Amino acid sequence: MKSDHPTFEDHRGSFTPIDCKGWDQTNVCLNTNKYTFRGMHYQTDPPQTKYVKVIQGSIIDILYNLETKETHFFHLNNQESLLVLPVYSHGFLTLEKDTIVSYLINGKYNPTSEHSIFWKDVPEIKDIVLTYCNENQITISKKDLSNS
């Protein structure tokens, strides 16, 4: 059965939420530019678990533990995946043009409890990102330029 899923496009590429049984939301995001940064996002009510998979390209996937304040990162290549538990704020930096990332989410989206951490406000995250590129190379949304 064919479904018509809305696709949202901006200067970073596109984002498509897709319905998938067993998960509350399935997203596919195409990142047209190398060094596109998405994150560091988390939701509190309800908290969300994410299953992140690189469909094409490669990313640096960054997790920030909201309880312990520890930062972890993983280099994920084409077809590699990672489970992100609700205790983490999550983000990623693309390392190639036209990188496609899919993520399944448990926990219905609630815009009033969505939060983000500005990547430069956590020294470990800033160091990780700047290991791969310099700040003026990053493609980022206005929303991700501050804490919320």
JSON list of N, CA and C in Angstrom, two decimals, residues 24-56:
[
{"chain": "A", "resi": 24, "resn": "ASP", "atom": "N", "xyz": [6.48, 4.56, 17.52]},
{"chain": "A", "resi": 24, "resn": "ASP", "atom": "CA", "xyz": [5.57, 5.70, 17.44]},
{"chain": "A", "resi": 24, "resn": "ASP", "atom": "C", "xyz": [5.85, 6.57, 16.22]},
{"chain": "A", "resi": 25, "resn": "GLN", "atom": "N", "xyz": [7.10, 6.61, 15.79]},
{"chain": "A", "resi": 25, "resn": "GLN", "atom": "CA", "xyz": [7.46, 7.45, 14.64]},
{"chain": "A", "resi": 25, "resn": "GLN", "atom": "C", "xyz": [8.71, 6.88, 13.99]},
{"chain": "A", "resi": 26, "resn": "THR", "atom": "N", "xyz": [8.76, 6.98, 12.68]},
{"chain": "A", "resi": 26, "resn": "THR", "atom": "CA", "xyz": [9.94, 6.62, 11.91]},
{"chain": "A", "resi": 26, "resn": "THR", "atom": "C", "xyz": [10.32, 7.82, 11.07]},
{"chain": "A", "resi": 27, "resn": "ASN", "atom": "N", "xyz": [11.58, 8.21, 11.14]},
{"chain": "A", "resi": 27, "resn": "ASN", "atom": "CA", "xyz": [12.05, 9.39, 10.41]},
{"chain": "A", "resi": 27, "resn": "ASN", "atom": "C", "xyz": [13.16, 8.99, 9.45]},
{"chain": "A", "resi": 28, "resn": "VAL", "atom": "N", "xyz": [13.20, 9.66, 8.33]},
{"chain": "A", "resi": 28, "resn": "VAL", "atom": "CA", "xyz": [14.30, 9.53, 7.38]},
{"chain": "A", "resi": 28, "resn": "VAL", "atom": "C", "xyz": [14.77, 10.94, 7.10]},
{"chain": "A", "resi": 29, "resn": "CYS", "atom": "N", "xyz": [16.06, 11.19, 7.26]},
{"chain": "A", "resi": 29, "resn": "CYS", "atom": "CA", "xyz": [16.54, 12.52, 6.94]},
{"chain": "A", "resi": 29, "resn": "CYS", "atom": "C", "xyz": [17.72, 12.45, 5.99]},
{"chain": "A", "resi": 30, "resn": "LEU", "atom": "N", "xyz": [17.58, 13.20, 4.91]},
{"chain": "A", "resi": 30, "resn": "LEU", "atom": "CA", "xyz": [18.63, 13.34, 3.90]},
{"chain": "A", "resi": 30, "resn": "LEU", "atom": "C", "xyz": [19.37, 14.63, 4.22]},
{"chain": "A", "resi": 31, "resn": "ASN", "atom": "N", "xyz": [20.67, 14.50, 4.33]},
{"chain": "A", "resi": 31, "resn": "ASN", "atom": "CA", "xyz": [21.53, 15.64, 4.64]},
{"chain": "A", "resi": 31, "resn": "ASN", "atom": "C", "xyz": [22.40, 15.90, 3.42]},
{"chain": "A", "resi": 32, "resn": "THR", "atom": "N", "xyz": [22.08, 16.94, 2.67]},
{"chain": "A", "resi": 32, "resn": "THR", "atom": "CA", "xyz": [22.76, 17.18, 1.40]},
{"chain": "A", "resi": 32, "resn": "THR", "atom": "C", "xyz": [24.20, 17.64, 1.58]},
{"chain": "A", "resi": 33, "resn": "ASN", "atom": "N", "xyz": [24.49, 18.31, 2.68]},
{"chain": "A", "resi": 33, "resn": "ASN", "atom": "CA", "xyz": [25.84, 18.84, 2.88]},
{"chain": "A", "resi": 33, "resn": "ASN", "atom": "C", "xyz": [26.68, 17.99, 3.83]},
{"chain": "A", "resi": 34, "resn": "LYS", "atom": "N", "xyz": [27.96, 17.89, 3.52]},
{"chain": "A", "resi": 34, "resn": "LYS", "atom": "CA", "xyz": [28.92, 17.34, 4.47]},
{"chain": "A", "resi": 34, "resn": "LYS", "atom": "C", "xyz": [28.97, 18.31, 5.66]},
{"chain": "A", "resi": 35, "resn": "TYR", "atom": "N", "xyz": [29.11, 17.79, 6.86]},
{"chain": "A", "resi": 35, "resn": "TYR", "atom": "CA", "xyz": [29.17, 18.56, 8.11]},
{"chain": "A", "resi": 35, "resn": "TYR", "atom": "C", "xyz": [27.83, 19.20, 8.46]},
{"chain": "A", "resi": 36, "resn": "THR", "atom": "N", "xyz": [26.74, 18.51, 8.18]},
{"chain": "A", "resi": 36, "resn": "THR", "atom": "CA", "xyz": [25.44, 18.94, 8.68]},
{"chain": "A", "resi": 36, "resn": "THR", "atom": "C", "xyz": [25.33, 18.44, 10.12]},
{"chain": "A", "resi": 37, "resn": "PHE", "atom": "N", "xyz": [24.94, 19.33, 11.03]},
{"chain": "A", "resi": 37, "resn": "PHE", "atom": "CA", "xyz": [24.78, 18.95, 12.43]},
{"chain": "A", "resi": 37, "resn": "PHE", "atom": "C", "xyz": [23.30, 19.00, 12.78]},
{"chain": "A", "resi": 38, "resn": "ARG", "atom": "N", "xyz": [22.80, 17.91, 13.38]},
{"chain": "A", "resi": 38, "resn": "ARG", "atom": "CA", "xyz": [21.43, 17.85, 13.87]},
{"chain": "A", "resi": 38, "resn": "ARG", "atom": "C", "xyz": [21.49, 17.42, 15.34]},
{"chain": "A", "resi": 39, "resn": "GLY", "atom": "N", "xyz": [20.98, 18.24, 16.22]},
{"chain": "A", "resi": 39, "resn": "GLY", "atom": "CA", "xyz": [20.97, 17.89, 17.64]},
{"chain": "A", "resi": 39, "resn": "GLY", "atom": "C", "xyz": [21.42, 19.07, 18.49]},
{"chain": "A", "resi": 40, "resn": "MET", "atom": "N", "xyz": [21.55, 18.86, 19.71]},
{"chain": "A", "resi": 40, "resn": "MET", "atom": "CA", "xyz": [21.46, 17.72, 20.60]},
{"chain": "A", "resi": 40, "resn": "MET", "atom": "C", "xyz": [20.07, 17.71, 21.21]},
{"chain": "A", "resi": 41, "resn": "HIS", "atom": "N", "xyz": [19.23, 16.78, 20.80]},
{"chain": "A", "resi": 41, "resn": "HIS", "atom": "CA", "xyz": [17.81, 16.79, 21.15]},
{"chain": "A", "resi": 41, "resn": "HIS", "atom": "C", "xyz": [17.45, 15.71, 22.17]},
{"chain": "A", "resi": 42, "resn": "TYR", "atom": "N", "xyz": [16.44, 16.04, 22.98]},
{"chain": "A", "resi": 42, "resn": "TYR", "atom": "CA", "xyz": [15.82, 15.05, 23.87]},
{"chain": "A", "resi": 42, "resn": "TYR", "atom": "C", "xyz": [14.41, 15.53, 24.20]},
{"chain": "A", "resi": 43, "resn": "GLN", "atom": "N", "xyz": [13.60, 14.59, 24.67]},
{"chain": "A", "resi": 43, "resn": "GLN", "atom": "CA", "xyz": [12.23, 14.91, 25.04]},
{"chain": "A", "resi": 43, "resn": "GLN", "atom": "C", "xyz": [11.95, 14.34, 26.42]},
{"chain": "A", "resi": 44, "resn": "THR", "atom": "N", "xyz": [11.22, 15.10, 27.24]},
{"chain": "A", "resi": 44, "resn": "THR", "atom": "CA", "xyz": [10.99, 14.69, 28.63]},
{"chain": "A", "resi": 44, "resn": "THR", "atom": "C", "xyz": [9.63, 14.05, 28.89]},
{"chain": "A", "resi": 45, "resn": "ASP", "atom": "N", "xyz": [8.60, 14.39, 28.11]},
{"chain": "A", "resi": 45, "resn": "ASP", "atom": "CA", "xyz": [7.27, 13.87, 28.39]},
{"chain": "A", "resi": 45, "resn": "ASP", "atom": "C", "xyz": [6.50, 13.59, 27.11]},
{"chain": "A", "resi": 46, "resn": "PRO", "atom": "N", "xyz": [6.49, 12.39, 26.63]},
{"chain": "A", "resi": 46, "resn": "PRO", "atom": "CA", "xyz": [7.17, 11.22, 27.21]},
{"chain": "A", "resi": 46, "resn": "PRO", "atom": "C", "xyz": [8.63, 11.18, 26.76]},
{"chain": "A", "resi": 47, "resn": "PRO", "atom": "N", "xyz": [9.50, 10.54, 27.54]},
{"chain": "A", "resi": 47, "resn": "PRO", "atom": "CA", "xyz": [10.87, 10.35, 27.09]},
{"chain": "A", "resi": 47, "resn": "PRO", "atom": "C", "xyz": [10.88, 9.43, 25.87]},
{"chain": "A", "resi": 48, "resn": "GLN", "atom": "N", "xyz": [11.90, 9.58, 25.04]},
{"chain": "A", "resi": 48, "resn": "GLN", "atom": "CA", "xyz": [11.95, 8.81, 23.79]},
{"chain": "A", "resi": 48, "resn": "GLN", "atom": "C", "xyz": [13.18, 7.92, 23.71]},
{"chain": "A", "resi": 49, "resn": "THR", "atom": "N", "xyz": [12.96, 6.71, 23.19]},
{"chain": "A", "resi": 49, "resn": "THR", "atom": "CA", "xyz": [14.05, 5.81, 22.80]},
{"chain": "A", "resi": 49, "resn": "THR", "atom": "C", "xyz": [14.18, 5.93, 21.29]},
{"chain": "A", "resi": 50, "resn": "LYS", "atom": "N", "xyz": [15.42, 5.97, 20.79]},
{"chain": "A", "resi": 50, "resn": "LYS", "atom": "CA", "xyz": [15.64, 6.09, 19.35]},
{"chain": "A", "resi": 50, "resn": "LYS", "atom": "C", "xyz": [16.54, 4.96, 18.87]},
{"chain": "A", "resi": 51, "resn": "TYR", "atom": "N", "xyz": [16.21, 4.42, 17.71]},
{"chain": "A", "resi": 51, "resn": "TYR", "atom": "CA", "xyz": [17.06, 3.47, 17.02]},
{"chain": "A", "resi": 51, "resn": "TYR", "atom": "C", "xyz": [17.54, 4.17, 15.75]},
{"chain": "A", "resi": 52, "resn": "VAL", "atom": "N", "xyz": [18.83, 4.52, 15.72]},
{"chain": "A", "resi": 52, "resn": "VAL", "atom": "CA", "xyz": [19.40, 5.33, 14.65]},
{"chain": "A", "resi": 52, "resn": "VAL", "atom": "C", "xyz": [20.18, 4.42, 13.70]},
{"chain": "A", "resi": 53, "resn": "LYS", "atom": "N", "xyz": [19.94, 4.57, 12.40]},
{"chain": "A", "resi": 53, "resn": "LYS", "atom": "CA", "xyz": [20.65, 3.76, 11.40]},
{"chain": "A", "resi": 53, "resn": "LYS", "atom": "C", "xyz": [21.08, 4.64, 10.25]},
{"chain": "A", "resi": 54, "resn": "VAL", "atom": "N", "xyz": [22.33, 4.50, 9.86]},
{"chain": "A", "resi": 54, "resn": "VAL", "atom": "CA", "xyz": [22.85, 5.20, 8.69]},
{"chain": "A", "resi": 54, "resn": "VAL", "atom": "C", "xyz": [22.51, 4.37, 7.46]},
{"chain": "A", "resi": 55, "resn": "ILE", "atom": "N", "xyz": [21.73, 4.94, 6.58]},
{"chain": "A", "resi": 55, "resn": "ILE", "atom": "CA", "xyz": [21.33, 4.25, 5.35]},
{"chain": "A", "resi": 55, "resn": "ILE", "atom": "C", "xyz": [22.38, 4.46, 4.27]},
{"chain": "A", "resi": 56, "resn": "GLN", "atom": "N", "xyz": [22.93, 5.66, 4.22]},
{"chain": "A", "resi": 56, "resn": "GLN", "atom": "CA", "xyz": [23.95, 6.00, 3.22]},
{"chain": "A", "resi": 56, "resn": "GLN", "atom": "C", "xyz": [24.88, 7.03, 3.83]}
]
